[in-house]
XYZ file of C-alpha atoms in Angstrom:
597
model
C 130.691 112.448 78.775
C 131.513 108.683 78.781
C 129.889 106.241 81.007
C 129.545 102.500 80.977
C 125.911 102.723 83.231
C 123.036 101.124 80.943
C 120.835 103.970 81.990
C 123.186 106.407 80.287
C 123.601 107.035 76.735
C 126.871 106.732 75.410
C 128.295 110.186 74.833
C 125.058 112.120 76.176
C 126.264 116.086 76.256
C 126.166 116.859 79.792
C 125.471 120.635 78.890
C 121.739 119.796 77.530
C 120.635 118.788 80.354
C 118.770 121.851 81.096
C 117.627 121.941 77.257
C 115.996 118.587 77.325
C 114.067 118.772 80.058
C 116.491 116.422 81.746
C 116.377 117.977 85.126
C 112.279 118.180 85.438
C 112.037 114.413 84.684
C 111.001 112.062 87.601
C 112.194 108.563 85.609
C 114.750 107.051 86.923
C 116.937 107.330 83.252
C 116.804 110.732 83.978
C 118.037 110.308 87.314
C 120.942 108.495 86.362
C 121.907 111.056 83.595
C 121.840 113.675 86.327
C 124.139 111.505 88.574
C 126.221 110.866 85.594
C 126.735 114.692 84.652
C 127.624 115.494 88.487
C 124.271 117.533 88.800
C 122.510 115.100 91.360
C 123.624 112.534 93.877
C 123.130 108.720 93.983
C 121.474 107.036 97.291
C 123.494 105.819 99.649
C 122.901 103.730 102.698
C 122.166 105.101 106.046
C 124.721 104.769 109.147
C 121.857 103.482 111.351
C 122.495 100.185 112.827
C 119.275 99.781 115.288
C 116.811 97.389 114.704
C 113.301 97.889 113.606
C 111.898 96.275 117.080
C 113.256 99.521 118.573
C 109.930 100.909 117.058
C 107.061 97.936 117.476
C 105.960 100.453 120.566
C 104.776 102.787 117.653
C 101.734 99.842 116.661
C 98.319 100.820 116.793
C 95.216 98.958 116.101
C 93.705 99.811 112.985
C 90.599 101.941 111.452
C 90.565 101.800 107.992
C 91.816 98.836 106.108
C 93.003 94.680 106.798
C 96.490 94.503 107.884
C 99.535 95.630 105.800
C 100.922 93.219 103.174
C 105.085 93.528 102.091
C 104.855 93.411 98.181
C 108.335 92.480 98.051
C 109.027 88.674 98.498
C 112.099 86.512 98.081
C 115.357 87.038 97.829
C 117.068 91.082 98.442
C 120.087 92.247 97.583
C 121.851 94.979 98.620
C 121.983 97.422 98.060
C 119.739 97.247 94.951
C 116.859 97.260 97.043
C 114.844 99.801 96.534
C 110.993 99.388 95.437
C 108.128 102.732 95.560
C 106.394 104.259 93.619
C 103.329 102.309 92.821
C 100.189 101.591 90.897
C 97.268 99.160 92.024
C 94.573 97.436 90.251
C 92.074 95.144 91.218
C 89.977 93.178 88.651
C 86.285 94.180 88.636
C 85.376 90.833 87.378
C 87.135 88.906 90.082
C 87.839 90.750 93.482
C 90.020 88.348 94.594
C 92.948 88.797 91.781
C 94.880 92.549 92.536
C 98.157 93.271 90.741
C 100.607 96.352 91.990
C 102.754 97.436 90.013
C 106.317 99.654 90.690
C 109.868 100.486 90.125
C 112.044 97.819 91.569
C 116.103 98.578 91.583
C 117.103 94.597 91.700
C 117.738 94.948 88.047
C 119.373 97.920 88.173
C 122.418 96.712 86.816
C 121.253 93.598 84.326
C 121.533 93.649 81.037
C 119.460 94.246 79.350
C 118.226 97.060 82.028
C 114.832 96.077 84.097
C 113.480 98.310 86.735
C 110.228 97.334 86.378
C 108.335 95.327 88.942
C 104.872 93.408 90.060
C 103.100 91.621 92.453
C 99.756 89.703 92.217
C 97.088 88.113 94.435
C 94.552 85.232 93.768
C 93.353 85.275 97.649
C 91.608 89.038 97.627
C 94.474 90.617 98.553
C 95.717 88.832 101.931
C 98.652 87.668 100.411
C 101.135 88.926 97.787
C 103.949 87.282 95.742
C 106.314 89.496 93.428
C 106.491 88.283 89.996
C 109.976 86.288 89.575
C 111.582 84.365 86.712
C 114.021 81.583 87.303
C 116.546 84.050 86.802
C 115.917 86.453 90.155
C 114.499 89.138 88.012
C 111.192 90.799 86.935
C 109.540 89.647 83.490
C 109.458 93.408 82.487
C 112.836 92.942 80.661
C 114.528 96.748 78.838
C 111.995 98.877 80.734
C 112.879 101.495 83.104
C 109.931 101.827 85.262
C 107.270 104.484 85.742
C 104.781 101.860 86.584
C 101.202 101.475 85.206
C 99.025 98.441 85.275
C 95.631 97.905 83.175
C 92.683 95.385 83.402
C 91.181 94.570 79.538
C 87.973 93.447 80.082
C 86.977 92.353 76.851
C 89.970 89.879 76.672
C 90.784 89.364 80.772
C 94.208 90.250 80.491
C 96.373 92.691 82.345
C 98.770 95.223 80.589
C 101.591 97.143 82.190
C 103.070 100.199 80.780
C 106.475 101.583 81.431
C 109.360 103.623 80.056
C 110.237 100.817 77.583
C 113.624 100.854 75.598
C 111.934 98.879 72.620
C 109.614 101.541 72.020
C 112.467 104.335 70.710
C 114.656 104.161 73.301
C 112.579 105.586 76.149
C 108.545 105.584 74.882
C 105.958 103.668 76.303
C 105.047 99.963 76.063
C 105.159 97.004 78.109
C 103.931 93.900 78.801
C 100.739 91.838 78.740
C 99.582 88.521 80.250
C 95.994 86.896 81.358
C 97.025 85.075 84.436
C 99.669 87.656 85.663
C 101.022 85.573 88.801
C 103.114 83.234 86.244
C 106.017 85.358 85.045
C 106.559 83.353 82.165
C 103.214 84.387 80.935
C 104.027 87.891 80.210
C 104.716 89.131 76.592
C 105.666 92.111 75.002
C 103.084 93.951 73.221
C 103.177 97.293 70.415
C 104.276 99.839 72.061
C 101.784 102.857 73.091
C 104.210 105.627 71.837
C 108.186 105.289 70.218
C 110.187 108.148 71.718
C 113.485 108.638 73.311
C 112.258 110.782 76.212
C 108.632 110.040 77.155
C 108.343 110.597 80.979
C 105.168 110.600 83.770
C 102.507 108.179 81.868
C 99.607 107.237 83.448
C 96.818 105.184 82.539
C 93.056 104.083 82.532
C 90.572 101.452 81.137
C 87.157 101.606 81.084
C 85.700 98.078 82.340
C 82.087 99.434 81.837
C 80.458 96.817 79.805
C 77.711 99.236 79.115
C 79.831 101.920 77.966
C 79.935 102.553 74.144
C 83.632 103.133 75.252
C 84.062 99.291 77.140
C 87.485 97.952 76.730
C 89.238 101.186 75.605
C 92.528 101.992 77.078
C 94.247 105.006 77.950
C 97.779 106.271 78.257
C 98.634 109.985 78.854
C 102.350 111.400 79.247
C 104.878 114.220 79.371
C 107.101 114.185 76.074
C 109.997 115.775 76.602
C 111.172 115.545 73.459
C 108.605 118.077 72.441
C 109.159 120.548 75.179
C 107.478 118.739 77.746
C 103.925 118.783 75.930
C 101.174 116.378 77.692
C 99.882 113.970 75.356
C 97.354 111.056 75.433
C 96.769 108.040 73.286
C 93.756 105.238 73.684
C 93.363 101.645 71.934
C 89.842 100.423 70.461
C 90.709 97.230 69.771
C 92.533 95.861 73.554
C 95.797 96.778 72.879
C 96.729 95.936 69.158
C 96.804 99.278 68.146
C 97.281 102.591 69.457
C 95.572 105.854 68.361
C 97.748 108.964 66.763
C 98.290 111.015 69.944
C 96.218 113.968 70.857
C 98.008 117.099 72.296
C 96.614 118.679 75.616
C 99.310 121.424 76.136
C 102.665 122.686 74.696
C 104.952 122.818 77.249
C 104.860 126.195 78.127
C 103.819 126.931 80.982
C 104.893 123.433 81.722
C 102.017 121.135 83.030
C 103.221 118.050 84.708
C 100.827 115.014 83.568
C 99.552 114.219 87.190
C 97.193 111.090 86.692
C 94.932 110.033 84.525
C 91.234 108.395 85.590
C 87.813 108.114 84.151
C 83.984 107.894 85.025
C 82.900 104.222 85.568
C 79.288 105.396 84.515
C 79.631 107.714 81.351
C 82.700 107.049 80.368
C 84.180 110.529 80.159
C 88.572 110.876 80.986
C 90.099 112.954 82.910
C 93.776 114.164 83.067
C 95.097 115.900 86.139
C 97.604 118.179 85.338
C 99.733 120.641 87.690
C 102.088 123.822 86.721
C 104.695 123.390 89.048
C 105.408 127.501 89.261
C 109.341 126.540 87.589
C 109.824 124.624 90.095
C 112.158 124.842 93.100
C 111.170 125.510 96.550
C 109.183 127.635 97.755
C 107.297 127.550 94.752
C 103.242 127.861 93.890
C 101.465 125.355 92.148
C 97.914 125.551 90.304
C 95.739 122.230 89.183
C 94.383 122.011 85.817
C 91.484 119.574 84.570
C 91.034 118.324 80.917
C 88.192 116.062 80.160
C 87.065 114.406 76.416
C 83.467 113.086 76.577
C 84.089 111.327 73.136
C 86.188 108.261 73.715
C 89.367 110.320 73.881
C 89.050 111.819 70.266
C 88.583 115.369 71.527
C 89.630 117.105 74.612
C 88.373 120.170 76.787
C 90.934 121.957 79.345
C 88.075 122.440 81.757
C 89.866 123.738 85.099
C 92.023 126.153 86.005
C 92.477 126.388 89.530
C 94.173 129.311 92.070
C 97.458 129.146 92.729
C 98.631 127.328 96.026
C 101.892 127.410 97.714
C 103.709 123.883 96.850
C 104.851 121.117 99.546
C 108.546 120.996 100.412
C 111.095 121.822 102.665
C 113.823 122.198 100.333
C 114.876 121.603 96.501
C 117.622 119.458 95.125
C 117.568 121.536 91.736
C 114.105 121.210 90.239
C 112.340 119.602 92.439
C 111.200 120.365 95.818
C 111.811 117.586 98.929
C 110.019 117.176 101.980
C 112.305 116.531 104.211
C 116.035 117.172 105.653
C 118.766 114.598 105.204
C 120.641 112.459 103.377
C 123.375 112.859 100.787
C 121.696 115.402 99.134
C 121.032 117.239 102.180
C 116.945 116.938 101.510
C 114.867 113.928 100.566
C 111.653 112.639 98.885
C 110.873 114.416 96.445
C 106.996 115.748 95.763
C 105.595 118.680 94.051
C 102.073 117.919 95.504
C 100.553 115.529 92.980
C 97.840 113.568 93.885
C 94.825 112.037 91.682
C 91.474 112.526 90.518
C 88.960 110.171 90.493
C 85.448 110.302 88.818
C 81.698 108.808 89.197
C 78.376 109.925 87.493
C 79.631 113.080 86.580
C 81.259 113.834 89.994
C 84.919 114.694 89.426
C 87.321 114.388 92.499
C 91.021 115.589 92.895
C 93.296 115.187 96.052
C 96.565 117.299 96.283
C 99.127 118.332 98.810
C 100.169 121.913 99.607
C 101.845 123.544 102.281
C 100.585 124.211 105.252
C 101.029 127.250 107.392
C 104.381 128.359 109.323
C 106.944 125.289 109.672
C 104.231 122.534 108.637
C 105.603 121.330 105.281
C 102.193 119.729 103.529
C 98.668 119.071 104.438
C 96.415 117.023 101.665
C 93.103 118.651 100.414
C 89.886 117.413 98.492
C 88.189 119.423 95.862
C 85.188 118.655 94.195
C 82.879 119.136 90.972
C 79.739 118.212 90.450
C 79.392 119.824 86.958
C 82.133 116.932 85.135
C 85.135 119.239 86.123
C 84.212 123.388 84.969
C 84.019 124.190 88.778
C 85.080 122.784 91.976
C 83.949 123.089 95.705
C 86.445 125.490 98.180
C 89.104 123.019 99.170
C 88.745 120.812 101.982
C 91.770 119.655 104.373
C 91.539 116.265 104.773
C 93.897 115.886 107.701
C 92.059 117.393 110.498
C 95.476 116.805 113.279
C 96.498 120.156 115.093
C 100.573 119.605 114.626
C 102.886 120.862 112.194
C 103.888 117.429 111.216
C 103.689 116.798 107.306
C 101.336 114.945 104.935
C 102.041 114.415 101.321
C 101.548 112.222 98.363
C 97.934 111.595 98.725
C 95.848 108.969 96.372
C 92.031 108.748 96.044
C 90.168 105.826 94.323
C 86.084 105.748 93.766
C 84.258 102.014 93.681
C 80.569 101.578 92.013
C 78.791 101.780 94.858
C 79.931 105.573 95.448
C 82.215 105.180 98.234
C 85.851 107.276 98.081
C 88.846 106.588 99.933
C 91.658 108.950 100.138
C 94.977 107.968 101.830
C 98.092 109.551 102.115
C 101.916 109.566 103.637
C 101.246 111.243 107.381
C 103.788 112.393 110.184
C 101.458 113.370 112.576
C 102.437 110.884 115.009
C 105.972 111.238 115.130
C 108.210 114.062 116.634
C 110.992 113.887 113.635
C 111.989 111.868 111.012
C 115.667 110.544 110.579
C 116.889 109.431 107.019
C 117.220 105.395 107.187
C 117.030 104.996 111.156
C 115.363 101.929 112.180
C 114.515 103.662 115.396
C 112.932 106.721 114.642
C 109.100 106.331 113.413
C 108.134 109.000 110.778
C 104.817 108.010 109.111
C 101.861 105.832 108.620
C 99.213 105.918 105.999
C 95.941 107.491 106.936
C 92.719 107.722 105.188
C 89.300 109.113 104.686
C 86.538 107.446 103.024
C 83.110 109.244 101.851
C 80.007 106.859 101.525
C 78.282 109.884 99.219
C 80.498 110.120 96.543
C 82.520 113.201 98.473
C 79.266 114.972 99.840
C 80.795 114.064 103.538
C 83.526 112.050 105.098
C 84.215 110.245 108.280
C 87.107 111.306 110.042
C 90.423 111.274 109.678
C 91.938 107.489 110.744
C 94.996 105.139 110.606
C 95.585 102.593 107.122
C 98.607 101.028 107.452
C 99.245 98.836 111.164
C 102.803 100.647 111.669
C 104.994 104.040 112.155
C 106.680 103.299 109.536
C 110.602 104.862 109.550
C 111.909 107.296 106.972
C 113.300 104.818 104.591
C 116.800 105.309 102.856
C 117.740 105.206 99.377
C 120.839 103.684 99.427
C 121.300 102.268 95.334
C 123.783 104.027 94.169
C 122.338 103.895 90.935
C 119.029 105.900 91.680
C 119.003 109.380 92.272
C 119.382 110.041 96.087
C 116.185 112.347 96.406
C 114.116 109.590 95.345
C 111.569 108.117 97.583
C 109.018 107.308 94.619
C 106.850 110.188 93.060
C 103.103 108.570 93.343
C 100.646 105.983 94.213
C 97.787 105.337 92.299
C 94.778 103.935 94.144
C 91.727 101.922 92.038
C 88.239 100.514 93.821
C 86.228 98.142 92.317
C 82.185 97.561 93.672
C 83.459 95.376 96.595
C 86.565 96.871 97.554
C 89.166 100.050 97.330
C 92.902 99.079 96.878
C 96.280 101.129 97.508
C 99.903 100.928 98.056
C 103.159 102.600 99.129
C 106.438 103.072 99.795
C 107.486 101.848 103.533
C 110.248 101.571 105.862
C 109.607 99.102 108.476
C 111.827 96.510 106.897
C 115.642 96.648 107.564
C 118.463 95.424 105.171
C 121.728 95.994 106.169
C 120.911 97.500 109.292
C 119.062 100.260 108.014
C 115.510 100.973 107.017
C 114.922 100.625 102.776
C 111.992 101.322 100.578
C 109.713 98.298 100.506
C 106.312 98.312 98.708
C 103.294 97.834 100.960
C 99.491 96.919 99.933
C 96.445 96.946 101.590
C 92.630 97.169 101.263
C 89.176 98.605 102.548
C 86.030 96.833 101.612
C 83.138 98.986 100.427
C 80.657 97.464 103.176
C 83.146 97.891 106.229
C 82.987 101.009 108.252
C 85.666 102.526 110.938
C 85.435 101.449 114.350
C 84.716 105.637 116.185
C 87.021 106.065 119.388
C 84.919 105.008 121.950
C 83.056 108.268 123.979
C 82.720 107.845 127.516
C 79.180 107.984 129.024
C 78.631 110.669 131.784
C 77.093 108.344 134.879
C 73.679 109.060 135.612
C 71.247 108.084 138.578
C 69.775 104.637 138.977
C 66.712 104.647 137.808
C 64.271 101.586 139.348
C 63.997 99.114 136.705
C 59.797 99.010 135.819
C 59.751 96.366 133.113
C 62.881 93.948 131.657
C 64.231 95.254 128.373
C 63.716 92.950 125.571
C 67.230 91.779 124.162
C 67.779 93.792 120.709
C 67.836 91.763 117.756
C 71.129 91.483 116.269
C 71.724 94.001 113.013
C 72.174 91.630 110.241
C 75.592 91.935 108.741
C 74.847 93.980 105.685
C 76.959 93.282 102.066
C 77.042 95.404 98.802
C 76.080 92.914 95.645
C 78.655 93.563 92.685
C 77.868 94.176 88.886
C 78.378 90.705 87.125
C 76.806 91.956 83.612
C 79.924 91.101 81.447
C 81.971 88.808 83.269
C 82.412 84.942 82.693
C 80.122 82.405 84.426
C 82.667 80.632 85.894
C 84.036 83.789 87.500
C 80.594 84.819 89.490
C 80.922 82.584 92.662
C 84.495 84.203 93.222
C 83.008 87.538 93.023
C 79.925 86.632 95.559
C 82.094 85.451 97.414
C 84.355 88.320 97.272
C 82.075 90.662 98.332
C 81.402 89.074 101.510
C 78.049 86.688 100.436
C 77.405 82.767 100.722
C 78.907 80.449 98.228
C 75.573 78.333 98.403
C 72.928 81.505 97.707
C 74.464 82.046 94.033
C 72.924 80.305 91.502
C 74.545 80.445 87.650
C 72.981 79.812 84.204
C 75.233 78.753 81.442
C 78.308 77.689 80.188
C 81.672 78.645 82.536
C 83.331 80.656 79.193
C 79.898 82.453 78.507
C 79.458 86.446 79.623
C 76.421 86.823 82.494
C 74.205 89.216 80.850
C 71.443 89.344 83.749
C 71.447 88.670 87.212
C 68.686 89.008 89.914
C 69.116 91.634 91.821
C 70.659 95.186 90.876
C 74.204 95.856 91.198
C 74.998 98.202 94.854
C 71.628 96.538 96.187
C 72.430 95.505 100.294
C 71.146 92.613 101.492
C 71.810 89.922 104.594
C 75.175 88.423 103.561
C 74.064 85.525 105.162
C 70.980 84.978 103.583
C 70.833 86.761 100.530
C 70.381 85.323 96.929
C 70.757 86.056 93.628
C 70.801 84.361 89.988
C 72.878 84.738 87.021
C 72.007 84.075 83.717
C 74.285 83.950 80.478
């Protein structure tokens, strides 16, 4: 087979397609090869011409979260405009700074290839500005997305890791920069693994300054190259050097690398893996859990779950789709990943399966409380009576305890229409536990809008593709997440636009309001003193590590007075004390504290 498509390698043999693992790959090279080969479909645009006022009726005021901030600013054009799949981090040391990262189709057709995209905020998260060079594109040059964004503690600087062409072709590397709102900061670093068909990486960093583990970084994967095997590498020394690989599985059964995470107290790692049952639809699924308590030098497949019937509604060969429509006849794909997060030897995983009758997916919590050898009966997170989907769930875990899980959610729409302005689908909804999982508060909006059923209308991408995962982070002060969302229009019909938003730590759901039966007037005895007002209550953040001239951002951050923060030392020294204990709750108004170098 000939082709002149970057993506593509010149000559690839069409018929080992199924050999290579070509057709269980979720990058967006693989994609290509399949539309190359005639096996899969490229996105096209939808018909709809309506505009997206048709749905502003669909806005409700929120529970969780701010409001909803577009990731994707300046110039768009079509139709090389599609942007999901994302991965959010916020700094521990400084609240304020949050960088998303995600696969961006604007440089679909440069050259040298880019795919790769990111978006950073100094202001806490209120606004956003993708990361631009003078040229229109992304600093991420010859990467191919698969997005994964890292904070380095030890030397404040960010790290991104993609599907990198420098690093064999398609391995993992990326690019690295300390103030990663300039584009022309970031730099090319060694690359985390040279391969030619490296797919699904995740990654995690452990920010713990107490840890014997603090500043080690790690980066699992699927290598297809080796039958699909799951494999993991971590760097001692911030990103220099990478360690020889250590193998988790073979590839058969297959077990899809779902997300990697790790506990912010002891510093054990997790990887969440899934066997996809061959794939297809219907299909079952079945989590697995593998956890190293030794920096990543030894690992322990901890978990096998029961088998669970998958998400879908449909397949487009491998994979299963949740919905019906466009050119492939189904859409957006999703085998029910999710992600685990971990705190103090509590191990949480959210997943999507399928719910009963005509009800394509429902999310679900499980828990362990023994660092991942058992977990709790699964609970359904989405608590709505319809048959309307969820899918694609995240779940991030700050210091203080406090989980949020959100997900995609169709419970307030009748049906979803591929790229119609004028149909709402979905809207991000959450749950958030104050106990570390023991309970959760109900069920409640995240994002401020219906969003419709975007399109994927590059040509270039495969058309089933609708991104394949979010990956949530908290720090002390806040929890962080983003998506893929349709309420933007170009070219008359609705497109896949990253979307950001946050819930603080401290802030709690407004309930519905319960009407109050009406009783009988009592006389009135004595006045009623007027209640004092409840002080408004903040969480104070761990400073032990980070620079002096960093700590009034982060008090301020989490919600305190500039003026009650007083700091000891040079700007460029590490705090190694401060005056009261990190999680303790105090008057935001009139609580103090001291740190000292």
């Amino acid at each position: 087979m000939q082709s002149t498509d970057p993506l593509v390698p010149v000559g690839f043999d069409c018929s080992r397609i199924s050999e290579l693992g070509i057709d269980k790959q979720e990058n967006l090279r693989a994609g290509a090869i399949m539309i190359a080969c005639g096996e899969a479909q490229g996105g096209t645009p939808s018909a709809s011409s309506a505009l997206f006022e048709a749905i502003k009726s669909a806005l409700a005021p929120l529970a969780y979260g701010a409001t909803a901030v577009d990731l994707v600013t300046g110039a768009e054009t079509s139709p090389n405009v599609t942007q999901s799949e994302t991965f959010t981090t916020v700094n521990p040391e400084n609240a304020n700074q949050i960088v998303v990262a995600y696969n961006d189709s604007r440089g679909r057709n440069v050259s040298p290839i880019n795919i790769s995209g990111a978006s950073a905020s100094t202001d806490g998260g209120t606004t956003f500005t993708r990361v631009t060079l003078a040229s229109g594109q992304g600093p991420f040059s010859n990467t191919v997305g698969d997005p994964v964004i890292l904070f380095n503690g030890p030397t404040d600087t960010w790290y991104t890791v993609w599907l990198d062409g420098a690093c064999g072709g398609q391995g993992l590397g990326g690019y690295k920069s300390a103030t990663p709102w300039v584009a022309t900061s970031w730099t090319h670093y060694n690359c985390v693994h040279s391969g030619g068909s490296d797919d699904r990486e995740s990654g995690w960093a452990n920010n713990n300054p107490s840890s014997i583990f603090y500043g080690r970084m790690y980066v699992s994967w699927n290598d297809f190259n080796r039958g699909g095997g799951l494999f993991v590498r971590f760097s001692t020394d911030n990103g220099v050097t990478w360690t020889n690989e250590r193998q988790l599985t073979a590839g058969t059964p297959f077990i899809r690398d779902v997300q990697i995470t790790g506990d912010k107290v002891n510093g054990d790692v997790y990887i969440a893996g899934m066997d996809e049952g061959g794939g297809g639809f219907p299909h079952n699924d079945i989590n697995h859990l593998y956890r190293s308590t030794d920096g990543g030098n030894t690992w322990t497949h901890t978990y096998t779950g029961p088998s669970f019937a998958g998400p879908g509604v449909g397949a487009s060969g491998y994979f299963a789709c949740m919905f019906t429509g466009g050119t492939a006849g189904v859409y957006w794909r999703h085998e029910g990943w999710g992600e685990p997060a971990a705190f103090n030897g509590v191990v949480s995983l959210v997943y999507a399966q399928h719910g009963a009758g005509a009800d394509a997916g429902d999310v679900y919590y499980i828990r362990s409380i023994d660092k991942g050898v058992t977990f709790s009966a699964p609970l359904k997170l989405n608590t709505d009576a319809t048959t309307r989907p969820q899918w694609q769930p995240n779940i991030s875990v700050s210091e203080a305890g406090t989980l949020l899980a959100t997900w995609y959610d169709g419970r307030e729409s009748a049906s979803c229409t591929y790229g119609s302005t004028g149909v709402p689908c979905y809207r991000m909804w959450s749950r958030k536990s104050n106990d570390n999982g023991v309970s959760w508060q109900p069920d409640m909006q995240f994002s401020d809008v219906v969003s419709p059923l975007p399109a994927q209308p590059d040509p270039g991408i495969q058309a089933t593709y609708a991104g394949d995962y979010d990956y949530g982070s908290a720090v002390l002060v806040k929890h962080a997440t983003s998506w893929v969302d349709g309420r933007v229009a170009i070219a008359g019909a609705s497109q896949q636009d990253a979307f950001t938003d946050r819930e603080l730590v401290s802030q709690s759901p407004t309930p519905t309001p319960t009407a109050t039966p009406t009783a009988t007037p009592t006389p009135t005895v004595t006045p009623t003193a007027t209640p004092t007002p409840t002080p408004t209550e903040c969480v104070v953040p761990n400073f032990i590590g980070t620079q002096i001239r960093r700590a009034t951002q982060t008090w301020v951050a989490a919600g305190f007075n500039s003026n009650n923060i007083t700091t000891i030392g040079n700007p460029g020294q590490k705090i190694t004390s401060q005056s009261l204990q990190p999680g303790f709750v105090g008057n935001c108004g009139t609580t103090t504290i001291t740190v000292n170098h």
